PDB file of C-alpha atoms in Angstrom:
ATOM      1  CA  MET A 262      21.021  -4.174   6.103  1.00 38.00           C
ATOM      2  CA  SER A 263      19.165  -2.372   8.872  1.00 47.00           C
ATOM      3  CA  LEU A 264      15.403  -2.314   8.465  1.00 60.00           C
ATOM      4  CA  PHE A 265      14.952   0.582  10.894  1.00 67.00           C
ATOM      5  CA  PHE A 266      12.403   2.196   8.574  1.00 65.00           C
ATOM      6  CA  VAL A 267      10.012  -0.753   9.071  1.00 74.00           C
ATOM      7  CA  ARG A 268      10.030  -0.259  12.833  1.00 78.00           C
ATOM      8  CA  ASP A 269       9.710   3.497  12.370  1.00 78.00           C
ATOM      9  CA  CYS A 270       6.551   3.025  10.267  1.00 81.00           C
ATOM     10  CA  PHE A 271       4.836   0.987  12.947  1.00 78.00           C
ATOM     11  CA  GLU A 272       5.951   3.334  15.722  1.00 82.00           C
ATOM     12  CA  ARG A 273       4.309   6.227  13.860  1.00 83.00           C
ATOM     13  CA  CYS A 274       1.242   4.093  13.249  1.00 85.00           C
ATOM     14  CA  PHE A 275       0.756   3.192  16.918  1.00 85.00           C
ATOM     15  CA  GLU A 276       1.335   6.800  17.960  1.00 87.00           C
ATOM     16  CA  ARG A 277      -1.973   7.595  16.213  1.00 88.00           C
ATOM     17  CA  LYS A 278      -4.130   5.175  18.197  1.00 89.00           C
ATOM     18  CA  LYS A 279      -7.395   7.065  17.620  1.00 91.00           C
ATOM     19  CA  THR A 280      -6.909   7.065  13.863  1.00 91.00           C
ATOM     20  CA  LEU A 281      -6.034   3.377  13.997  1.00 92.00           C
ATOM     21  CA  ILE A 282      -9.225   2.634  15.951  1.00 94.00           C
ATOM     22  CA  VAL A 283     -11.342   4.652  13.489  1.00 94.00           C
ATOM     23  CA  PHE A 284     -10.046   2.751  10.476  1.00 95.00           C
ATOM     24  CA  GLY A 285     -10.360  -0.531  12.350  1.00 94.00           C
ATOM     25  CA  ALA A 286     -14.006   0.338  13.080  1.00 95.00           C
ATOM     26  CA  ILE A 287     -14.608   1.245   9.425  1.00 94.00           C
ATOM     27  CA  TYR A 288     -13.184  -2.119   8.412  1.00 96.00           C
ATOM     28  CA  LEU A 289     -15.304  -4.018  10.931  1.00 96.00           C
ATOM     29  CA  LEU A 290     -18.421  -2.143   9.783  1.00 95.00           C
ATOM     30  CA  GLY A 291     -17.695  -3.066   6.172  1.00 96.00           C
ATOM     31  CA  ALA A 292     -17.342  -6.760   7.035  1.00 96.00           C
ATOM     32  CA  ILE A 293     -20.634  -6.750   8.980  1.00 96.00           C
ATOM     33  CA  LEU A 294     -22.447  -5.003   6.113  1.00 95.00           C
ATOM     34  CA  GLY A 295     -21.042  -7.578   3.696  1.00 94.00           C
ATOM     35  CA  MET A 296     -22.505 -10.387   5.807  1.00 95.00           C
ATOM     36  CA  CYS A 297     -25.855  -8.623   6.262  1.00 95.00           C
ATOM     37  CA  PHE A 298     -26.517  -7.828   2.598  1.00 93.00           C
ATOM     38  CA  ILE A 299     -25.325 -11.130   1.123  1.00 93.00           C
ATOM     39  CA  ARG A 300     -28.912 -12.333   0.556  1.00 90.00           C
ATOM     40  CA  THR A 301     -29.576  -9.543  -1.940  1.00 90.00           C
ATOM     41  CA  PRO A 302     -29.517 -11.315  -5.366  1.00 91.00           C
ATOM     42  CA  ALA A 303     -27.116  -8.922  -7.107  1.00 89.00           C
ATOM     43  CA  VAL A 304     -24.778  -8.863  -4.101  1.00 92.00           C
ATOM     44  CA  TYR A 305     -24.939 -12.658  -3.760  1.00 94.00           C
ATOM     45  CA  ASP A 306     -24.067 -13.195  -7.430  1.00 95.00           C
ATOM     46  CA  TYR A 307     -21.162 -10.761  -7.198  1.00 95.00           C
ATOM     47  CA  HIS A 308     -19.678 -12.463  -4.138  1.00 96.00           C
ATOM     48  CA  LEU A 309     -20.280 -15.896  -5.594  1.00 96.00           C
ATOM     49  CA  GLY A 310     -18.299 -14.872  -8.677  1.00 96.00           C
ATOM     50  CA  LEU A 311     -15.429 -13.673  -6.469  1.00 96.00           C
ATOM     51  CA  CYS A 312     -15.378 -16.948  -4.534  1.00 96.00           C
ATOM     52  CA  VAL A 313     -15.558 -19.127  -7.650  1.00 95.00           C
ATOM     53  CA  ARG A 314     -12.684 -17.165  -9.192  1.00 95.00           C
ATOM     54  CA  TYR A 315     -10.631 -17.498  -5.993  1.00 95.00           C
ATOM     55  CA  MET A 316     -11.198 -21.247  -5.811  1.00 94.00           C
ATOM     56  CA  ASP A 317     -10.503 -21.819  -9.522  1.00 92.00           C
ATOM     57  CA  ARG A 318      -7.643 -19.384 -10.131  1.00 91.00           C
ATOM     58  CA  VAL A 319      -5.856 -19.494  -6.768  1.00 92.00           C
ATOM     59  CA  CYS A 320      -6.654 -22.503  -4.586  1.00 90.00           C
ATOM     60  CA  PHE A 321      -7.178 -25.345  -7.043  1.00 86.00           C
ATOM     61  CA  SER A 322      -5.511 -23.925 -10.130  1.00 83.00           C
ATOM     62  CA  ASP A 323      -3.035 -25.799 -12.324  1.00 82.00           C
ATOM     63  CA  ARG A 324      -1.178 -22.556 -12.990  1.00 84.00           C
ATOM     64  CA  ASN A 325       2.404 -22.001 -11.896  1.00 87.00           C
ATOM     65  CA  ILE A 326       2.529 -21.099  -8.202  1.00 90.00           C
ATOM     66  CA  PHE A 327       5.137 -18.395  -8.888  1.00 90.00           C
ATOM     67  CA  LEU A 328       2.773 -16.721 -11.365  1.00 92.00           C
ATOM     68  CA  ILE A 329      -0.020 -16.744  -8.772  1.00 92.00           C
ATOM     69  CA  PHE A 330       2.402 -15.272  -6.220  1.00 94.00           C
ATOM     70  CA  LEU A 331       3.356 -12.454  -8.611  1.00 95.00           C
ATOM     71  CA  GLU A 332      -0.277 -11.691  -9.487  1.00 95.00           C
ATOM     72  CA  ARG A 333      -1.359 -11.566  -5.869  1.00 95.00           C
ATOM     73  CA  MET A 334       1.639  -9.480  -4.805  1.00 96.00           C
ATOM     74  CA  CYS A 335       1.200  -6.987  -7.666  1.00 96.00           C
ATOM     75  CA  GLY A 336      -2.485  -6.530  -6.835  1.00 96.00           C
ATOM     76  CA  CYS A 337      -1.743  -5.903  -3.159  1.00 97.00           C
ATOM     77  CA  THR A 338       1.165  -3.612  -4.033  1.00 97.00           C
ATOM     78  CA  LEU A 339      -1.108  -1.459  -6.200  1.00 96.00           C
ATOM     79  CA  LEU A 340      -3.496  -1.029  -3.256  1.00 96.00           C
ATOM     80  CA  LEU A 341      -0.549  -0.214  -0.987  1.00 96.00           C
ATOM     81  CA  ALA A 342       0.688   2.417  -3.469  1.00 95.00           C
ATOM     82  CA  LEU A 343      -2.734   4.106  -3.367  1.00 94.00           C
ATOM     83  CA  MET A 344      -2.717   4.083   0.442  1.00 94.00           C
ATOM     84  CA  ILE A 345       0.772   5.562   0.662  1.00 93.00           C
ATOM     85  CA  ALA A 346       0.162   8.123  -2.110  1.00 90.00           C
ATOM     86  CA  SER A 347      -2.942   9.380  -0.291  1.00 88.00           C
ATOM     87  CA  GLY A 348      -0.627  10.975   2.244  1.00 84.00           C
ATOM     88  CA  VAL A 349       0.427  13.742  -0.145  1.00 85.00           C
ATOM     89  CA  HIS A 350      -2.818  15.721   0.281  1.00 81.00           C
ATOM     90  CA  PHE A 351      -5.870  15.772   2.554  1.00 79.00           C
ATOM     91  CA  ALA A 352      -8.243  15.344  -0.402  1.00 81.00           C
ATOM     92  CA  ALA A 353      -6.515  12.081  -1.363  1.00 82.00           C
ATOM     93  CA  LEU A 354      -7.329  10.641   2.077  1.00 86.00           C
ATOM     94  CA  LEU A 355     -10.846   9.942   0.797  1.00 90.00           C
ATOM     95  CA  VAL A 356      -9.456   6.994  -1.201  1.00 92.00           C
ATOM     96  CA  PRO A 357      -8.211   4.630   1.566  1.00 93.00           C
ATOM     97  CA  PRO A 358     -11.531   4.368   3.485  1.00 93.00           C
ATOM     98  CA  GLY A 359     -13.266   3.417   0.231  1.00 94.00           C
ATOM     99  CA  ILE A 360     -10.720   0.698  -0.482  1.00 95.00           C
ATOM    100  CA  LEU A 361     -10.879  -0.638   3.073  1.00 96.00           C
ATOM    101  CA  LEU A 362     -14.701  -0.637   3.063  1.00 96.00           C
ATOM    102  CA  TYR A 363     -14.753  -2.527  -0.234  1.00 96.00           C
ATOM    103  CA  ARG A 364     -12.246  -5.131   0.932  1.00 97.00           C
ATOM    104  CA  ALA A 365     -14.056  -5.600   4.237  1.00 97.00           C
ATOM    105  CA  TYR A 366     -17.445  -5.774   2.507  1.00 97.00           C
ATOM    106  CA  THR A 367     -16.275  -8.463   0.084  1.00 97.00           C
ATOM    107  CA  LEU A 368     -14.574 -10.316   2.953  1.00 97.00           C
ATOM    108  CA  GLY A 369     -17.789 -10.470   4.956  1.00 96.00           C
ATOM    109  CA  GLY A 370     -19.919 -11.606   2.030  1.00 96.00           C
ATOM    110  CA  SER A 371     -17.338 -14.102   0.776  1.00 96.00           C
ATOM    111  CA  LEU A 372     -17.090 -15.781   4.173  1.00 96.00           C
ATOM    112  CA  ILE A 373     -20.818 -16.546   4.029  1.00 96.00           C
ATOM    113  CA  ILE A 374     -20.466 -17.927   0.484  1.00 96.00           C
ATOM    114  CA  PHE A 375     -17.488 -20.122   1.347  1.00 96.00           C
ATOM    115  CA  PHE A 376     -19.270 -21.726   4.287  1.00 95.00           C
ATOM    116  CA  SER A 377     -22.739 -22.025   2.719  1.00 94.00           C
ATOM    117  CA  VAL A 378     -21.779 -23.102  -0.813  1.00 94.00           C
ATOM    118  CA  TYR A 379     -18.462 -24.944  -0.453  1.00 93.00           C
ATOM    119  CA  ARG A 380     -19.141 -26.424   3.007  1.00 91.00           C
ATOM    120  CA  ALA A 381     -16.128 -28.382   4.364  1.00 92.00           C
ATOM    121  CA  THR A 382     -13.835 -27.405   1.483  1.00 92.00           C
ATOM    122  CA  GLY A 383     -14.809 -23.771   1.912  1.00 93.00           C
ATOM    123  CA  ALA A 384     -14.170 -23.945   5.651  1.00 94.00           C
ATOM    124  CA  LEU A 385     -10.695 -25.386   5.014  1.00 93.00           C
ATOM    125  CA  VAL A 386      -9.879 -22.672   2.484  1.00 94.00           C
ATOM    126  CA  VAL A 387     -11.156 -19.919   4.772  1.00 96.00           C
ATOM    127  CA  LEU A 388      -9.429 -21.067   7.949  1.00 95.00           C
ATOM    128  CA  VAL A 389      -6.085 -22.060   6.433  1.00 93.00           C
ATOM    129  CA  LEU A 390      -5.652 -19.540   3.642  1.00 94.00           C
ATOM    130  CA  TYR A 391      -8.293 -16.945   2.745  1.00 96.00           C
ATOM    131  CA  LEU A 392      -9.085 -15.354   6.110  1.00 96.00           C
ATOM    132  CA  PRO A 393      -5.555 -15.196   7.622  1.00 96.00           C
ATOM    133  CA  VAL A 394      -3.985 -13.807   4.438  1.00 97.00           C
ATOM    134  CA  HIS A 395      -6.824 -11.338   3.817  1.00 97.00           C
ATOM    135  CA  LEU A 396      -6.696 -10.022   7.383  1.00 97.00           C
ATOM    136  CA  LEU A 397      -2.891  -9.705   7.376  1.00 97.00           C
ATOM    137  CA  ILE A 398      -2.893  -7.797   4.079  1.00 97.00           C
ATOM    138  CA  ASP A 399      -5.668  -5.530   5.325  1.00 97.00           C
ATOM    139  CA  ALA A 400      -3.805  -4.914   8.587  1.00 96.00           C
ATOM    140  CA  VAL A 401      -0.828  -3.693   6.537  1.00 95.00           C
ATOM    141  CA  LEU A 402      -3.115  -1.493   4.414  1.00 96.00           C
ATOM    142  CA  ILE A 403      -4.735  -0.008   7.524  1.00 96.00           C
ATOM    143  CA  ALA A 404      -1.304   0.699   9.032  1.00 94.00           C
ATOM    144  CA  ALA A 405      -0.210   2.351   5.776  1.00 93.00           C
ATOM    145  CA  THR A 406      -3.370   4.482   5.805  1.00 93.00           C
ATOM    146  CA  VAL A 407      -2.753   5.631   9.382  1.00 93.00           C
ATOM    147  CA  VAL A 408       0.829   6.595   8.491  1.00 91.00           C
ATOM    148  CA  SER A 409      -0.474   8.512   5.454  1.00 89.00           C
ATOM    149  CA  CYS A 410      -2.962  10.392   7.636  1.00 88.00           C
ATOM    150  CA  GLY A 411      -0.073  11.508   9.821  1.00 84.00           C
ATOM    151  CA  ARG A 412       1.859  12.733   6.799  1.00 84.00           C
ATOM    152  CA  ALA A 413      -0.930  14.592   4.943  1.00 77.00           C
ATOM    153  CA  HIS A 414      -0.888  17.776   7.064  1.00 76.00           C
ATOM    154  CA  ARG A 415       2.851  18.326   6.715  1.00 76.00           C
ATOM    155  CA  PHE A 416       3.768  16.911   3.302  1.00 74.00           C
ATOM    156  CA  CYS A 417       5.822  19.193   1.066  1.00 76.00           C
ATOM    157  CA  PHE A 418       6.722  18.329  -2.499  1.00 75.00           C
ATOM    158  CA  CYS A 419      10.422  18.190  -1.769  1.00 78.00           C
ATOM    159  CA  ARG A 420      13.128  15.546  -2.014  1.00 81.00           C
ATOM    160  CA  THR A 421      13.161  14.742   1.718  1.00 80.00           C
ATOM    161  CA  ASP A 422       9.423  14.072   1.915  1.00 78.00           C
ATOM    162  CA  PHE A 423       9.458  11.952  -1.232  1.00 84.00           C
ATOM    163  CA  THR A 424      12.352   9.941   0.216  1.00 87.00           C
ATOM    164  CA  LEU A 425      10.369   9.323   3.401  1.00 84.00           C
ATOM    165  CA  LEU A 426       7.353   8.398   1.287  1.00 87.00           C
ATOM    166  CA  GLY A 427       9.490   5.855  -0.573  1.00 89.00           C
ATOM    167  CA  LEU A 428      10.847   4.383   2.664  1.00 88.00           C
ATOM    168  CA  ASP A 429       7.310   3.931   4.013  1.00 89.00           C
ATOM    169  CA  PHE A 430       6.265   2.229   0.794  1.00 93.00           C
ATOM    170  CA  ALA A 431       9.318  -0.049   0.930  1.00 92.00           C
ATOM    171  CA  ALA A 432       8.616  -1.005   4.556  1.00 91.00           C
ATOM    172  CA  PHE A 433       5.006  -1.984   3.923  1.00 94.00           C
ATOM    173  CA  PHE A 434       5.909  -3.626   0.616  1.00 95.00           C
ATOM    174  CA  LEU A 435       8.322  -5.967   2.406  1.00 94.00           C
ATOM    175  CA  LEU A 436       5.510  -7.031   4.718  1.00 94.00           C
ATOM    176  CA  ILE A 437       3.095  -7.602   1.838  1.00 96.00           C
ATOM    177  CA  ALA A 438       5.721  -9.598  -0.065  1.00 96.00           C
ATOM    178  CA  ALA A 439       6.307 -11.767   3.021  1.00 96.00           C
ATOM    179  CA  ILE A 440       2.553 -12.393   3.436  1.00 97.00           C
ATOM    180  CA  CYS A 441       2.145 -13.282  -0.245  1.00 96.00           C
ATOM    181  CA  LEU A 442       5.145 -15.615   0.012  1.00 95.00           C
ATOM    182  CA  VAL A 443       3.548 -17.407   2.974  1.00 96.00           C
ATOM    183  CA  GLU A 444       0.333 -17.659   0.947  1.00 95.00           C
ATOM    184  CA  ALA A 445       2.260 -19.219  -1.943  1.00 93.00           C
ATOM    185  CA  VAL A 446       3.910 -21.749   0.380  1.00 92.00           C
ATOM    186  CA  LEU A 447       0.509 -22.709   1.835  1.00 92.00           C
ATOM    187  CA  LEU A 448      -0.915 -23.079  -1.656  1.00 91.00           C
ATOM    188  CA  LEU A 449       1.958 -25.306  -2.685  1.00 88.00           C
ATOM    189  CA  ALA A 450       1.909 -27.388   0.497  1.00 88.00           C
ATOM    190  CA  VAL A 451      -1.838 -27.820   1.024  1.00 86.00           C
ATOM    191  CA  PHE A 452      -4.086 -26.866  -1.861  1.00 80.00           C
ATOM    192  CA  HIS A 453      -2.317 -27.392  -5.149  1.00 73.00           C
ATOM    193  CA  PRO A 454      -1.570 -31.096  -4.572  1.00 60.00           C
ATOM    194  CA  ILE A 455      -5.287 -31.598  -3.777  1.00 51.00           C
ATOM    195  CA  GLY A 456      -6.255 -29.667  -6.882  1.00 43.00           C
ATOM    196  CA  THR A 457      -3.923 -31.743  -9.014  1.00 42.00           C
ATOM    197  CA  ILE A 458      -5.333 -35.030  -7.691  1.00 37.00           C
ATOM    198  CA  ILE A 459      -8.908 -33.898  -8.290  1.00 38.00           C
TER     199      ILE A 459
END
């Protein structure tokens, strides 16, 4: 089966270089803010809770790896659906920057927690699993947002436009599924055996 629509999505994304740079800058700003405000008690506790949950429920969990894969993929797919759906109207384009800022903010703060609280274990988790997967998923979400920005000014509620919307969703979904699959393989190969021994 030809996956021409995947290539088409990225061609349209890279045609809008300025928009891509803007959303990349928003993401970078969010990550920096997350690192800067981590010492605030409420913010610290929130990020610590996220990191503890990630370590317990994902990295060193005794749960079935396939279940973790499904949970992670469904969560990312929901975010992708919001990004793609935002392309139906200009007003809906307010949603993606908020999602990207939140994800970047929690990424920045969580990196500090992983290194300061979990030390060597945290560094291993970050470098092998958390950071690469997080950045790859967010790159897909940013690309989906840029494509949606290009669609918003010309979207009509007709069959053709909904078909194109579905093809864009399918293209980015395949990428997210592949990333989540790689994450599951890494979990199975590196982290879950360690968790089982401990």
